PDB file of C-alpha atoms in Angstrom:
ATOM      1  CA  ASP A  20      27.211 -68.253 -10.868  1.00  0.00           C
ATOM      2  CA  HIS A  21      30.765 -68.418 -10.216  1.00  0.00           C
ATOM      3  CA  GLY A  22      33.098 -69.375  -6.868  1.00  0.00           C
ATOM      4  CA  GLU A  23      36.287 -67.712  -5.758  1.00  0.00           C
ATOM      5  CA  ALA A  24      38.502 -68.291  -3.001  1.00  0.00           C
ATOM      6  CA  ILE A  25      41.714 -67.204  -1.720  1.00  0.00           C
ATOM      7  CA  ARG A  26      44.504 -69.994  -0.718  1.00  0.00           C
ATOM      8  CA  TYR A  27      48.199 -70.159  -0.039  1.00  0.00           C
ATOM      9  CA  SER A  28      50.160 -72.051  -2.565  1.00  0.00           C
ATOM     10  CA  HIS A  29      53.110 -74.386  -0.994  1.00  0.00           C
ATOM     11  CA  THR A  30      54.355 -74.814  -4.726  1.00  0.00           C
ATOM     12  CA  LEU A  31      54.716 -70.951  -5.184  1.00  0.00           C
ATOM     13  CA  GLY A  32      54.939 -69.929  -1.688  1.00  0.00           C
ATOM     14  CA  VAL A  33      52.283 -67.083  -2.301  1.00  0.00           C
ATOM     15  CA  ASP A  34      48.552 -66.606  -1.694  1.00  0.00           C
ATOM     16  CA  MET A  35      46.548 -67.368  -4.764  1.00  0.00           C
ATOM     17  CA  LEU A  36      43.436 -66.236  -5.817  1.00  0.00           C
ATOM     18  CA  TYR A  37      41.228 -68.962  -7.701  1.00  0.00           C
ATOM     19  CA  ILE A  38      38.196 -68.410  -9.553  1.00  0.00           C
ATOM     20  CA  ALA A  39      35.645 -71.177 -10.971  1.00  0.00           C
ATOM     21  CA  PHE A  40      33.280 -70.809 -13.540  1.00  0.00           C
ATOM     22  CA  PRO A  41      30.817 -73.933 -14.240  1.00  0.00           C
ATOM     23  CA  ILE A  42      30.128 -75.054 -17.895  1.00  0.00           C
ATOM     24  CA  VAL A  43      26.584 -75.623 -18.270  1.00  0.00           C
ATOM     25  CA  GLU A  44      24.777 -77.468 -21.342  1.00  0.00           C
ATOM     26  CA  GLY A  45      20.852 -77.124 -20.769  1.00  0.00           C
ATOM     27  CA  SER A  46      20.396 -78.025 -17.354  1.00  0.00           C
ATOM     28  CA  GLU A  47      23.543 -80.294 -16.518  1.00  0.00           C
ATOM     29  CA  VAL A  48      27.040 -79.158 -15.674  1.00  0.00           C
ATOM     30  CA  ARG A  49      29.712 -80.775 -17.999  1.00  0.00           C
ATOM     31  CA  GLY A  50      32.600 -79.180 -16.313  1.00  0.00           C
ATOM     32  CA  TYR A  51      34.261 -76.193 -14.689  1.00  0.00           C
ATOM     33  CA  ILE A  52      36.805 -73.533 -15.729  1.00  0.00           C
ATOM     34  CA  ARG A  53      39.323 -72.530 -13.144  1.00  0.00           C
ATOM     35  CA  PHE A  54      41.406 -69.370 -12.980  1.00  0.00           C
ATOM     36  CA  ALA A  55      44.405 -69.041 -10.530  1.00  0.00           C
ATOM     37  CA  ARG A  56      46.321 -65.730 -10.325  1.00  0.00           C
ATOM     38  CA  PRO A  57      48.862 -64.835  -7.572  1.00  0.00           C
ATOM     39  CA  LEU A  58      47.075 -62.286  -5.202  1.00  0.00           C
ATOM     40  CA  PHE A  59      49.778 -59.986  -5.205  1.00  0.00           C
ATOM     41  CA  GLU A  60      49.291 -59.455  -9.142  1.00  0.00           C
ATOM     42  CA  VAL A  61      45.712 -58.858  -8.818  1.00  0.00           C
ATOM     43  CA  LYS A  62      46.365 -56.240  -6.228  1.00  0.00           C
ATOM     44  CA  ARG A  63      48.921 -54.577  -8.380  1.00  0.00           C
ATOM     45  CA  ALA A  64      46.330 -54.734 -11.240  1.00  0.00           C
ATOM     46  CA  VAL A  65      43.709 -53.209  -9.079  1.00  0.00           C
ATOM     47  CA  ASP A  66      45.969 -50.520  -7.872  1.00  0.00           C
ATOM     48  CA  GLN A  67      47.204 -49.483 -11.357  1.00  0.00           C
ATOM     49  CA  GLN A  68      43.327 -49.070 -12.191  1.00  0.00           C
ATOM     50  CA  TYR A  69      43.009 -47.088  -9.305  1.00  0.00           C
ATOM     51  CA  ARG A  70      46.009 -44.985 -10.029  1.00  0.00           C
ATOM     52  CA  TYR A  71      44.486 -44.373 -13.758  1.00  0.00           C
ATOM     53  CA  LEU A  72      41.351 -43.267 -12.156  1.00  0.00           C
ATOM     54  CA  TYR A  73      43.054 -40.859  -9.664  1.00  0.00           C
ATOM     55  CA  LYS A  74      45.068 -39.234 -12.797  1.00  0.00           C
ATOM     56  CA  CYS A  75      41.806 -38.843 -14.862  1.00  0.00           C
ATOM     57  CA  ILE A  76      40.207 -37.134 -11.833  1.00  0.00           C
ATOM     58  CA  LEU A  77      43.276 -34.766 -11.440  1.00  0.00           C
ATOM     59  CA  ILE A  78      43.115 -34.050 -15.118  1.00  0.00           C
ATOM     60  CA  ALA A  79      39.459 -33.107 -14.863  1.00  0.00           C
ATOM     61  CA  ILE A  80      39.483 -31.377 -11.592  1.00  0.00           C
ATOM     62  CA  ILE A  81      42.640 -29.148 -11.914  1.00  0.00           C
ATOM     63  CA  PRO A  82      41.632 -27.308 -15.097  1.00  0.00           C
ATOM     64  CA  SER A  83      38.237 -26.919 -13.640  1.00  0.00           C
ATOM     65  CA  LEU A  84      39.725 -25.333 -10.681  1.00  0.00           C
ATOM     66  CA  ILE A  85      41.767 -22.950 -12.423  1.00  0.00           C
ATOM     67  CA  ILE A  86      39.143 -21.877 -14.428  1.00  0.00           C
ATOM     68  CA  ALA A  87      36.917 -21.405 -11.440  1.00  0.00           C
ATOM     69  CA  PHE A  88      39.452 -19.518  -9.972  1.00  0.00           C
ATOM     70  CA  LEU A  89      39.710 -17.105 -12.881  1.00  0.00           C
ATOM     71  CA  LEU A  90      36.064 -16.535 -12.920  1.00  0.00           C
ATOM     72  CA  ALA A  91      35.873 -15.448  -9.360  1.00  0.00           C
ATOM     73  CA  ARG A  92      38.555 -13.141  -9.320  1.00  0.00           C
ATOM     74  CA  LYS A  93      37.378 -11.603 -12.730  1.00  0.00           C
ATOM     75  CA  LEU A  94      33.771 -11.130 -10.461  1.00  0.00           C
ATOM     76  CA  ILE A  95      35.729 -10.217  -7.233  1.00  0.00           C
ATOM     77  CA  SER A  96      38.126  -7.962  -8.784  1.00  0.00           C
ATOM     78  CA  PRO A  97      35.434  -5.112  -9.452  1.00  0.00           C
ATOM     79  CA  ILE A  98      33.914  -5.634  -5.890  1.00  0.00           C
ATOM     80  CA  GLU A  99      37.340  -5.121  -4.386  1.00  0.00           C
ATOM     81  CA  LYS A 100      37.873  -1.910  -6.421  1.00  0.00           C
ATOM     82  CA  VAL A 101      34.519  -0.597  -5.457  1.00  0.00           C
ATOM     83  CA  ILE A 102      35.378  -1.513  -1.744  1.00  0.00           C
ATOM     84  CA  SER A 103      38.686   0.400  -1.848  1.00  0.00           C
ATOM     85  CA  TYR A 104      37.099   3.503  -3.670  1.00  0.00           C
ATOM     86  CA  THR A 105      34.407   3.810  -1.147  1.00  0.00           C
ATOM     87  CA  HIS A 106      36.941   3.439   1.549  1.00  0.00           C
ATOM     88  CA  LYS A 107      38.800   6.260   0.041  1.00  0.00           C
ATOM     89  CA  VAL A 108      35.880   8.314  -0.514  1.00  0.00           C
ATOM     90  CA  CYS A 109      34.653   8.118   3.270  1.00  0.00           C
ATOM     91  CA  SER A 110      38.227   8.915   4.330  1.00  0.00           C
ATOM     92  CA  GLY A 111      38.298  11.748   1.906  1.00  0.00           C
ATOM     93  CA  GLU A 112      41.204  10.473  -0.228  1.00  0.00           C
ATOM     94  CA  ALA A 113      39.437   9.729  -3.431  1.00  0.00           C
ATOM     95  CA  SER A 114      40.313  11.796  -6.463  1.00  0.00           C
ATOM     96  CA  GLY A 115      39.099  10.958  -9.905  1.00  0.00           C
ATOM     97  CA  THR A 116      36.476   8.425 -10.844  1.00  0.00           C
ATOM     98  CA  LEU A 117      36.052   4.641 -10.163  1.00  0.00           C
ATOM     99  CA  LEU A 118      37.167   2.731 -13.425  1.00  0.00           C
ATOM    100  CA  ILE A 119      36.059  -0.835 -13.665  1.00  0.00           C
ATOM    101  CA  GLU A 120      36.595  -2.995 -16.759  1.00  0.00           C
ATOM    102  CA  SER A 121      32.914  -4.013 -17.344  1.00  0.00           C
ATOM    103  CA  ASN A 122      30.045  -4.077 -19.524  1.00  0.00           C
ATOM    104  CA  ASP A 123      28.113  -0.440 -18.918  1.00  0.00           C
ATOM    105  CA  ASN A 124      24.838  -2.350 -19.458  1.00  0.00           C
ATOM    106  CA  ASP A 125      25.528  -5.174 -16.738  1.00  0.00           C
ATOM    107  CA  ASP A 126      24.886  -4.839 -12.621  1.00  0.00           C
ATOM    108  CA  VAL A 127      28.591  -4.009 -12.181  1.00  0.00           C
ATOM    109  CA  GLY A 128      28.807  -1.076 -14.648  1.00  0.00           C
ATOM    110  CA  GLN A 129      25.801   0.517 -13.632  1.00  0.00           C
ATOM    111  CA  LEU A 130      26.951   0.214  -9.876  1.00  0.00           C
ATOM    112  CA  GLU A 131      30.275   2.167 -11.296  1.00  0.00           C
ATOM    113  CA  LYS A 132      27.797   4.761 -12.838  1.00  0.00           C
ATOM    114  CA  ASP A 133      25.938   5.026  -9.502  1.00  0.00           C
ATOM    115  CA  ILE A 134      29.081   5.494  -7.172  1.00  0.00           C
ATOM    116  CA  ASN A 135      30.768   7.737  -9.789  1.00  0.00           C
ATOM    117  CA  ARG A 136      27.745  10.126  -9.733  1.00  0.00           C
ATOM    118  CA  MET A 137      26.998  10.015  -5.995  1.00  0.00           C
ATOM    119  CA  VAL A 138      30.902  10.722  -5.438  1.00  0.00           C
ATOM    120  CA  ARG A 139      30.676  13.825  -7.777  1.00  0.00           C
ATOM    121  CA  GLU A 140      27.451  15.050  -6.398  1.00  0.00           C
ATOM    122  CA  GLN A 141      29.327  14.501  -2.695  1.00  0.00           C
ATOM    123  CA  GLN A 142      32.515  16.721  -3.994  1.00  0.00           C
ATOM    124  CA  GLU A 143      30.164  19.294  -5.085  1.00  0.00           C
ATOM    125  CA  ARG A 144      28.471  19.775  -2.024  1.00  0.00           C
ATOM    126  CA  VAL A 145      31.934  19.615  -0.061  1.00  0.00           C
ATOM    127  CA  ARG A 146      33.121  22.296  -2.429  1.00  0.00           C
ATOM    128  CA  ALA A 147      30.302  24.414  -2.073  1.00  0.00           C
ATOM    129  CA  ALA A 148      30.174  23.885   1.867  1.00  0.00           C
ATOM    130  CA  TYR A 149      33.987  25.226   1.721  1.00  0.00           C
ATOM    131  CA  GLN A 150      33.240  28.095  -0.752  1.00  0.00           C
ATOM    132  CA  GLU A 151      30.148  29.160   2.008  1.00  0.00           C
ATOM    133  CA  LYS A 152      32.682  28.734   4.797  1.00  0.00           C
ATOM    134  CA  ALA A 153      35.044  30.830   3.350  1.00  0.00           C
ATOM    135  CA  LYS A 154      32.593  33.621   2.587  1.00  0.00           C
ATOM    136  CA  LEU A 155      31.368  33.673   5.901  1.00  0.00           C
ATOM    137  CA  GLU A 156      34.870  33.643   7.273  1.00  0.00           C
ATOM    138  CA  GLU A 157      35.801  36.423   5.199  1.00  0.00           C
ATOM    139  CA  ALA A 158      32.539  38.142   6.175  1.00  0.00           C
ATOM    140  CA  PHE A 159      33.260  37.807   9.936  1.00  0.00           C
ATOM    141  CA  ALA A 160      36.833  38.855   9.339  1.00  0.00           C
ATOM    142  CA  SER A 161      35.675  42.043   7.750  1.00  0.00           C
ATOM    143  CA  ILE A 162      33.323  42.988  10.727  1.00  0.00           C
ATOM    144  CA  THR A 163      34.779  45.521  12.862  1.00  0.00           C
ATOM    145  CA  GLU A 164      33.343  44.102  16.011  1.00  0.00           C
ATOM    146  CA  VAL A 165      34.733  41.126  17.632  1.00  0.00           C
ATOM    147  CA  VAL A 166      33.048  37.682  17.141  1.00  0.00           C
ATOM    148  CA  LEU A 167      33.553  34.662  18.550  1.00  0.00           C
ATOM    149  CA  PHE A 168      31.904  31.359  18.990  1.00  0.00           C
ATOM    150  CA  ILE A 169      31.285  29.052  21.787  1.00  0.00           C
ATOM    151  CA  ASN A 170      30.538  25.241  21.420  1.00  0.00           C
ATOM    152  CA  LYS A 171      28.117  23.055  23.686  1.00  0.00           C
ATOM    153  CA  GLN A 172      31.058  22.044  25.698  1.00  0.00           C
ATOM    154  CA  ASN A 173      31.936  26.086  26.453  1.00  0.00           C
ATOM    155  CA  ARG A 174      34.725  26.240  24.563  1.00  0.00           C
ATOM    156  CA  ILE A 175      36.078  28.991  22.051  1.00  0.00           C
ATOM    157  CA  GLU A 176      36.036  27.520  18.612  1.00  0.00           C
ATOM    158  CA  PHE A 177      36.163  30.482  16.270  1.00  0.00           C
ATOM    159  CA  LEU A 178      37.054  34.027  16.398  1.00  0.00           C
ATOM    160  CA  ASN A 179      37.339  36.568  13.710  1.00  0.00           C
ATOM    161  CA  ARG A 180      40.409  38.842  12.951  1.00  0.00           C
ATOM    162  CA  SER A 181      39.364  41.853  14.539  1.00  0.00           C
ATOM    163  CA  LEU A 182      40.330  40.511  18.142  1.00  0.00           C
ATOM    164  CA  LYS A 183      43.815  41.225  17.180  1.00  0.00           C
ATOM    165  CA  GLU A 184      43.042  44.871  17.154  1.00  0.00           C
ATOM    166  CA  ILE A 185      41.732  44.829  20.734  1.00  0.00           C
ATOM    167  CA  LEU A 186      44.006  42.437  22.335  1.00  0.00           C
ATOM    168  CA  GLY A 187      47.191  42.341  20.052  1.00  0.00           C
ATOM    169  CA  ASN A 188      48.527  39.371  18.511  1.00  0.00           C
ATOM    170  CA  GLU A 189      49.766  38.006  21.800  1.00  0.00           C
ATOM    171  CA  GLY A 190      47.871  35.148  23.093  1.00  0.00           C
ATOM    172  CA  ILE A 191      45.309  35.140  20.134  1.00  0.00           C
ATOM    173  CA  THR A 192      46.280  31.184  19.412  1.00  0.00           C
ATOM    174  CA  ASP A 193      45.680  30.505  22.971  1.00  0.00           C
ATOM    175  CA  ILE A 194      42.255  31.531  23.115  1.00  0.00           C
ATOM    176  CA  LEU A 195      40.844  28.913  20.875  1.00  0.00           C
ATOM    177  CA  ASP A 196      39.581  25.953  22.687  1.00  0.00           C
ATOM    178  CA  LYS A 197      39.611  27.591  26.048  1.00  0.00           C
ATOM    179  CA  THR A 198      36.537  28.605  28.233  1.00  0.00           C
ATOM    180  CA  PRO A 199      35.684  32.317  28.027  1.00  0.00           C
ATOM    181  CA  LEU A 200      36.922  32.758  31.706  1.00  0.00           C
ATOM    182  CA  GLU A 201      40.284  31.008  31.007  1.00  0.00           C
ATOM    183  CA  ALA A 202      40.593  33.023  27.913  1.00  0.00           C
ATOM    184  CA  PHE A 203      39.482  36.724  28.954  1.00  0.00           C
ATOM    185  CA  ARG A 204      40.114  36.207  32.984  1.00  0.00           C
ATOM    186  CA  ASN A 205      37.118  38.357  33.491  1.00  0.00           C
ATOM    187  CA  VAL A 206      34.567  37.872  35.888  1.00  0.00           C
ATOM    188  CA  GLU A 207      31.934  40.589  34.483  1.00  0.00           C
ATOM    189  CA  LEU A 208      32.150  38.492  31.018  1.00  0.00           C
ATOM    190  CA  GLN A 209      31.475  35.198  33.151  1.00  0.00           C
ATOM    191  CA  ASP A 210      28.514  36.580  34.909  1.00  0.00           C
ATOM    192  CA  ALA A 211      26.971  37.667  31.725  1.00  0.00           C
ATOM    193  CA  LEU A 212      27.306  34.455  30.046  1.00  0.00           C
ATOM    194  CA  ASP A 213      25.680  32.756  33.351  1.00  0.00           C
ATOM    195  CA  LEU A 214      22.902  35.290  32.910  1.00  0.00           C
ATOM    196  CA  PHE A 215      22.495  34.216  29.376  1.00  0.00           C
ATOM    197  CA  ARG A 216      22.282  30.501  30.299  1.00  0.00           C
ATOM    198  CA  ASP A 217      20.007  31.154  32.942  1.00  0.00           C
ATOM    199  CA  SER A 218      17.492  33.241  30.963  1.00  0.00           C
ATOM    200  CA  GLY A 219      17.830  31.887  27.548  1.00  0.00           C
ATOM    201  CA  GLY A 220      17.711  35.082  26.178  1.00  0.00           C
ATOM    202  CA  PRO A 221      19.991  37.664  24.483  1.00  0.00           C
ATOM    203  CA  VAL A 222      22.331  39.385  27.043  1.00  0.00           C
ATOM    204  CA  LEU A 223      24.031  42.879  26.646  1.00  0.00           C
ATOM    205  CA  ARG A 224      26.566  43.721  29.132  1.00  0.00           C
ATOM    206  CA  GLU A 225      29.361  46.229  29.295  1.00  0.00           C
ATOM    207  CA  ILE A 226      33.176  45.142  30.641  1.00  0.00           C
ATOM    208  CA  SER A 227      36.520  46.291  30.612  1.00  0.00           C
ATOM    209  CA  LEU A 228      39.412  44.359  30.007  1.00  0.00           C
ATOM    210  CA  GLY A 229      42.862  45.150  31.008  1.00  0.00           C
ATOM    211  CA  GLN A 230      44.331  46.840  33.943  1.00  0.00           C
ATOM    212  CA  GLU A 231      47.039  49.827  32.953  1.00  0.00           C
ATOM    213  CA  ALA A 232      44.840  50.894  29.825  1.00  0.00           C
ATOM    214  CA  PRO A 233      41.392  49.121  30.346  1.00  0.00           C
ATOM    215  CA  ILE A 234      39.541  48.565  27.124  1.00  0.00           C
ATOM    216  CA  ILE A 235      35.758  49.196  27.483  1.00  0.00           C
ATOM    217  CA  LEU A 236      33.535  46.520  25.515  1.00  0.00           C
ATOM    218  CA  ASP A 237      29.849  46.472  24.774  1.00  0.00           C
ATOM    219  CA  VAL A 238      28.944  42.354  24.775  1.00  0.00           C
ATOM    220  CA  THR A 239      26.117  41.001  23.167  1.00  0.00           C
ATOM    221  CA  ILE A 240      25.644  37.296  23.871  1.00  0.00           C
ATOM    222  CA  SER A 241      23.094  35.213  21.998  1.00  0.00           C
ATOM    223  CA  ALA A 242      22.147  31.659  20.898  1.00  0.00           C
ATOM    224  CA  VAL A 243      22.828  30.575  17.400  1.00  0.00           C
ATOM    225  CA  HIS A 244      19.696  29.360  15.982  1.00  0.00           C
ATOM    226  CA  GLY A 245      18.840  26.712  13.307  1.00  0.00           C
ATOM    227  CA  LEU A 246      21.669  24.060  14.674  1.00  0.00           C
ATOM    228  CA  PRO A 247      20.845  20.669  16.117  1.00  0.00           C
ATOM    229  CA  GLU A 248      20.867  20.052  19.769  1.00  0.00           C
ATOM    230  CA  GLU A 249      24.326  18.660  19.754  1.00  0.00           C
ATOM    231  CA  GLU A 250      25.781  21.430  17.971  1.00  0.00           C
ATOM    232  CA  GLN A 251      24.189  24.390  19.920  1.00  0.00           C
ATOM    233  CA  LYS A 252      26.747  27.247  19.831  1.00  0.00           C
ATOM    234  CA  THR A 253      26.639  30.794  21.598  1.00  0.00           C
ATOM    235  CA  MET A 254      27.720  33.833  19.609  1.00  0.00           C
ATOM    236  CA  MET A 255      29.430  36.673  21.714  1.00  0.00           C
ATOM    237  CA  VAL A 256      29.628  40.046  19.814  1.00  0.00           C
ATOM    238  CA  PHE A 257      32.172  42.774  21.483  1.00  0.00           C
ATOM    239  CA  HIS A 258      32.140  46.306  20.508  1.00  0.00           C
ATOM    240  CA  ASP A 259      34.734  48.593  21.486  1.00  0.00           C
ATOM    241  CA  VAL A 260      33.242  51.533  23.046  1.00  0.00           C
ATOM    242  CA  THR A 261      36.504  53.057  24.803  1.00  0.00           C
ATOM    243  CA  ARG A 262      36.701  55.938  22.651  1.00  0.00           C
ATOM    244  CA  LEU A 263      33.122  56.792  23.105  1.00  0.00           C
ATOM    245  CA  LYS A 264      33.395  56.679  26.933  1.00  0.00           C
ATOM    246  CA  LYS A 265      36.439  58.859  26.959  1.00  0.00           C
ATOM    247  CA  LEU A 266      34.375  61.509  24.690  1.00  0.00           C
ATOM    248  CA  GLU A 267      31.735  61.267  27.365  1.00  0.00           C
ATOM    249  CA  LYS A 268      33.757  62.145  30.116  1.00  0.00           C
ATOM    250  CA  ILE A 269      35.379  65.540  28.171  1.00  0.00           C
TER     251      ILE A 269
END
């Protein structure tokens, strides 16, 4: 056992730290050993030990943090590339394939293969859909009858080029995204469209367009089948019978 105390030294004018240890022989105390040091020196020595300890901790932690950061970047970088690439795919801006520096056999490498395969398949579907759309548009354009489609909002969203032969170039671009009544300003056509919506079946009606040289048209209105409920469309086919009507009058 030992004893310690802090006392002010009037001789030195500072606080002193006193530590005493007993000298024991057998069961008897033969004397005491006493150490005395200024308290500020003790505190300075303790502070030096703490500073040394802090330096050792920093030397150990800083390299560990750098290594952890590099490893985290190595793990996160492929994920960031995947996220960026998938965003481009969703917005239609992606081109080429996703390239990630990784082992083909690990999870990231397998993810890269799966995403690239998915993108290729999606691009093939889109390309096939565009080709099919181009074929349909070309087929519609070659039809002599006027064909137009009306969406669920009662707006004209597609028409073939044959309409130009009947109405001329003027106003063709204005017809798109308008209602049939706004586009043609014809009450008979609107009545036929209302009848189709009430009956649900195909409607055939003869109408005339124009005032000075009226054009007589046979109009067939029917639904486009096989579409989802929110994408229901109505097809209107116009057949020019003006010449035939003139021949009947001769």
